[in-house]
Coordinates of C-alpha atoms in Angstrom, one line a residue:
M284 CA -28.0 11.7 -5.6
W285 CA -27.5 9.4 -8.6
A286 CA -29.5 6.6 -10.1
Y287 CA -27.0 4.0 -11.3
E288 CA -27.9 2.1 -14.5
K289 CA -25.8 -1.1 -14.6
K290 CA -24.5 -0.7 -18.2
L291 CA -21.7 1.3 -19.8
E292 CA -22.6 4.6 -21.4
Y293 CA -21.3 3.2 -24.7
P294 CA -20.5 -0.5 -25.3
V295 CA -17.0 -1.8 -25.1
N296 CA -16.5 -5.2 -26.9
I297 CA -12.8 -5.9 -27.5
K298 CA -12.0 -9.4 -28.9
N299 CA -8.2 -9.3 -28.9
S300 CA -6.0 -8.7 -26.0
N301 CA -3.3 -6.1 -26.5
P302 CA -1.4 -5.1 -23.3
A303 CA 0.8 -2.7 -25.4
L304 CA -2.3 -0.6 -26.1
A305 CA -3.4 -0.8 -22.5
K306 CA 0.0 0.8 -21.5
V307 CA -0.9 4.0 -23.3
I308 CA -4.7 4.0 -22.9
I309 CA -4.2 3.9 -19.2
S310 CA -3.3 7.5 -19.3
Q311 CA -7.0 8.3 -19.9
L312 CA -7.7 6.6 -16.6
G313 CA -5.4 8.4 -14.3
G314 CA -3.1 10.5 -16.4
P315 CA -2.7 14.3 -16.6
H316 CA -5.8 14.7 -18.8
G317 CA -7.6 11.6 -17.7
E318 CA -11.2 10.9 -16.7
L319 CA -10.4 10.4 -12.9
G320 CA -9.0 13.9 -12.7
A321 CA -11.8 15.4 -14.8
S322 CA -14.6 13.9 -12.7
M323 CA -13.0 15.1 -9.4
R324 CA -12.3 18.6 -10.8
Y325 CA -15.9 19.2 -11.9
L326 CA -17.6 17.6 -8.9
S327 CA -15.4 19.6 -6.6
Q328 CA -15.8 22.9 -8.4
R329 CA -19.6 22.6 -8.2
Y330 CA -19.7 23.3 -4.4
S331 CA -18.4 26.9 -4.7
M332 CA -20.4 27.7 -7.9
P333 CA -23.0 30.3 -7.0
Y334 CA -25.1 30.0 -10.2
G335 CA -27.5 27.1 -10.3
E336 CA -27.4 26.7 -14.1
V337 CA -23.6 26.4 -14.1
R338 CA -23.6 24.2 -11.0
G339 CA -25.9 21.9 -13.0
V340 CA -23.4 21.8 -15.9
L341 CA -20.5 20.9 -13.5
T342 CA -22.7 18.1 -11.9
D343 CA -23.8 16.7 -15.3
V344 CA -20.3 16.7 -16.8
G345 CA -18.6 15.5 -13.7
T346 CA -21.1 12.6 -13.5
E347 CA -20.6 11.7 -17.1
E348 CA -16.8 11.7 -16.6
L349 CA -17.4 8.9 -14.0
A350 CA -19.1 7.0 -16.7
H351 CA -16.1 7.6 -18.9
L352 CA -13.8 6.4 -16.2
E353 CA -15.9 3.2 -16.2
M354 CA -15.5 2.9 -20.0
V355 CA -11.8 3.3 -19.9
S356 CA -11.5 0.8 -17.2
A357 CA -13.5 -1.7 -19.3
I358 CA -11.2 -1.1 -22.2
L359 CA -8.2 -1.7 -20.1
Y360 CA -9.7 -4.9 -18.6
Q361 CA -10.6 -6.3 -22.0
L362 CA -7.2 -5.5 -23.5
T363 CA -5.4 -7.4 -20.7
K364 CA -7.8 -10.2 -19.4
D365 CA -6.5 -12.9 -21.8
M366 CA -2.9 -11.9 -22.2
S367 CA -0.2 -14.5 -21.8
I368 CA 3.1 -14.2 -20.0
E369 CA 4.7 -14.0 -23.5
D370 CA 2.4 -11.1 -24.3
I371 CA 3.3 -9.3 -21.1
K372 CA 7.1 -9.6 -21.7
R373 CA 6.9 -8.7 -25.4
S374 CA 4.7 -5.6 -24.8
G375 CA 6.6 -4.1 -21.9
F376 CA 3.6 -4.6 -19.7
D377 CA 5.8 -6.4 -17.2
T378 CA 6.6 -3.4 -15.1
Y379 CA 2.9 -2.7 -14.5
F380 CA 2.2 -6.4 -14.1
V381 CA 4.7 -6.8 -11.2
D382 CA 2.9 -4.1 -9.1
H383 CA -0.7 -4.6 -10.2
T384 CA -1.1 -7.9 -12.1
S385 CA -3.9 -7.1 -14.5
S386 CA -6.0 -5.0 -12.1
I387 CA -7.0 -1.4 -12.9
Y388 CA -4.8 1.2 -11.3
P389 CA -4.9 4.9 -12.2
Q390 CA -1.6 6.1 -13.6
F391 CA 0.0 8.1 -16.4
A392 CA 1.2 6.3 -19.5
S393 CA 4.7 7.1 -18.2
G394 CA 4.0 5.1 -15.1
N395 CA 3.5 7.9 -12.6
P396 CA 0.5 7.3 -10.3
F397 CA -2.6 9.5 -10.4
S398 CA -2.1 12.8 -8.6
A399 CA -4.7 15.3 -7.4
E400 CA -2.3 17.9 -8.9
T401 CA -4.0 17.0 -12.3
F402 CA -7.1 19.0 -11.4
A403 CA -7.6 22.5 -10.2
V404 CA -10.2 24.1 -8.0
T405 CA -9.8 27.8 -7.2
G406 CA -13.3 28.9 -6.2
D407 CA -13.1 31.7 -8.8
V408 CA -15.7 31.1 -11.5
I409 CA -13.8 32.6 -14.4
A410 CA -10.6 30.7 -13.4
D411 CA -12.3 27.4 -12.9
L412 CA -14.4 27.5 -16.1
T413 CA -11.4 28.6 -18.1
E414 CA -9.4 25.7 -16.6
D415 CA -12.3 23.4 -17.6
L416 CA -12.3 24.5 -21.2
A417 CA -8.6 23.9 -21.4
A418 CA -9.0 20.5 -19.7
E419 CA -11.5 19.3 -22.3
Q420 CA -9.3 20.4 -25.1
K421 CA -6.3 18.6 -23.6
A422 CA -8.4 15.4 -23.1
R423 CA -9.5 15.7 -26.8
V424 CA -5.9 15.9 -27.9
S425 CA -5.1 12.8 -25.8
Y426 CA -7.8 10.8 -27.5
D427 CA -6.5 12.2 -30.9
N428 CA -3.1 10.9 -30.0
L429 CA -4.4 7.5 -28.9
L430 CA -6.4 7.1 -32.2
R431 CA -3.2 7.7 -34.1
L432 CA -1.7 4.7 -32.3
V433 CA -4.6 2.3 -32.3
D434 CA -5.5 0.2 -35.3
D435 CA -8.0 -2.3 -33.7
P436 CA -11.5 -1.1 -34.7
D437 CA -12.9 -2.6 -31.5
V438 CA -10.7 -0.2 -29.5
R439 CA -11.1 2.7 -31.8
D440 CA -14.9 2.7 -31.6
P441 CA -15.2 3.6 -27.9
L442 CA -12.2 5.9 -28.1
K443 CA -13.9 7.9 -30.9
F444 CA -17.1 8.1 -28.7
L445 CA -15.1 9.4 -25.8
R446 CA -13.3 12.0 -28.0
Q447 CA -16.6 13.3 -29.2
R448 CA -17.9 13.7 -25.7
E449 CA -14.9 15.9 -24.8
I450 CA -16.0 18.2 -27.6
V451 CA -19.5 18.3 -26.3
H452 CA -18.2 19.1 -22.8
F453 CA -16.1 21.9 -24.2
Q454 CA -19.2 23.4 -25.8
R455 CA -21.2 23.1 -22.5
F456 CA -18.4 24.8 -20.5
G457 CA -18.3 27.6 -23.1
E458 CA -22.1 28.1 -22.5
A459 CA -21.4 28.0 -18.8
L460 CA -18.8 30.7 -19.1
R461 CA -21.1 32.9 -21.1
I462 CA -23.8 32.5 -18.4
T463 CA -21.3 33.5 -15.8
Q464 CA -20.1 36.5 -17.7
D465 CA -23.6 37.8 -18.1
K466 CA -24.0 37.7 -14.3
L467 CA -20.8 39.6 -13.6
D468 CA -20.2 43.3 -13.9
S469 CA -17.1 45.3 -14.5
K470 CA -16.6 45.7 -10.7
N471 CA -16.5 41.9 -9.9
F472 CA -15.6 40.4 -13.3
Y473 CA -12.2 39.1 -12.1
A474 CA -12.2 39.7 -8.4
F475 CA -15.3 37.5 -8.1
N476 CA -17.0 35.9 -5.2
P477 CA -20.4 37.1 -4.1
A478 CA -19.7 35.8 -0.7
F479 CA -17.1 38.5 -0.2
D480 CA -19.8 41.1 -0.2
K481 CA -21.3 39.5 2.9
C482 CA -18.1 39.7 4.9
P483 CA -17.9 42.4 7.5
K484 CA -15.7 45.3 6.5
N485 CA -12.5 45.8 8.3
K486 CA -12.9 48.5 10.9
K487 CA -10.5 51.4 10.6
K488 CA -8.0 51.7 13.3
K489 CA -8.3 54.7 15.5

């Protein structure tokens, strides 16, 4: 389905290790508004989406979120690859280090592991796309918060790129919602699933 180009969507070139930053940036890997949950959300929702144009948006954005997952992983790797034991102790990275050394493991900044509860798939177009709009705004806020904490320009640069893409995704899901609304009428606007119309009607009991 995909053609894989062996380079990051946007370059990540961090010169100085900083495990303290890795501790908070890791939330954009497997946290409540992170890239792993986003990619799984959109690539799961696409299967029950009846409209080809909107299904294409979910596929495109879900695929790009996988690229963002790769970028965040590269950021984390470069922030921790040259850290010393003293860096680990001083930064508080020791609790992560004990379980995962410096490998990439999806979790919240608080330390909770990634959970499928971070993404929602209902099969209802309005509910799913509204969830997607909110998800992109929450991801944008997370990047805003990270940029408030990060001074290193080598780290800020890819984070600013990722933040901008969340805004673009929000716009695309807004377009997808308008496409969906144009295809719905007052009868099925909320109680929506065209497949229901194909179900046999319940026979009346005699």
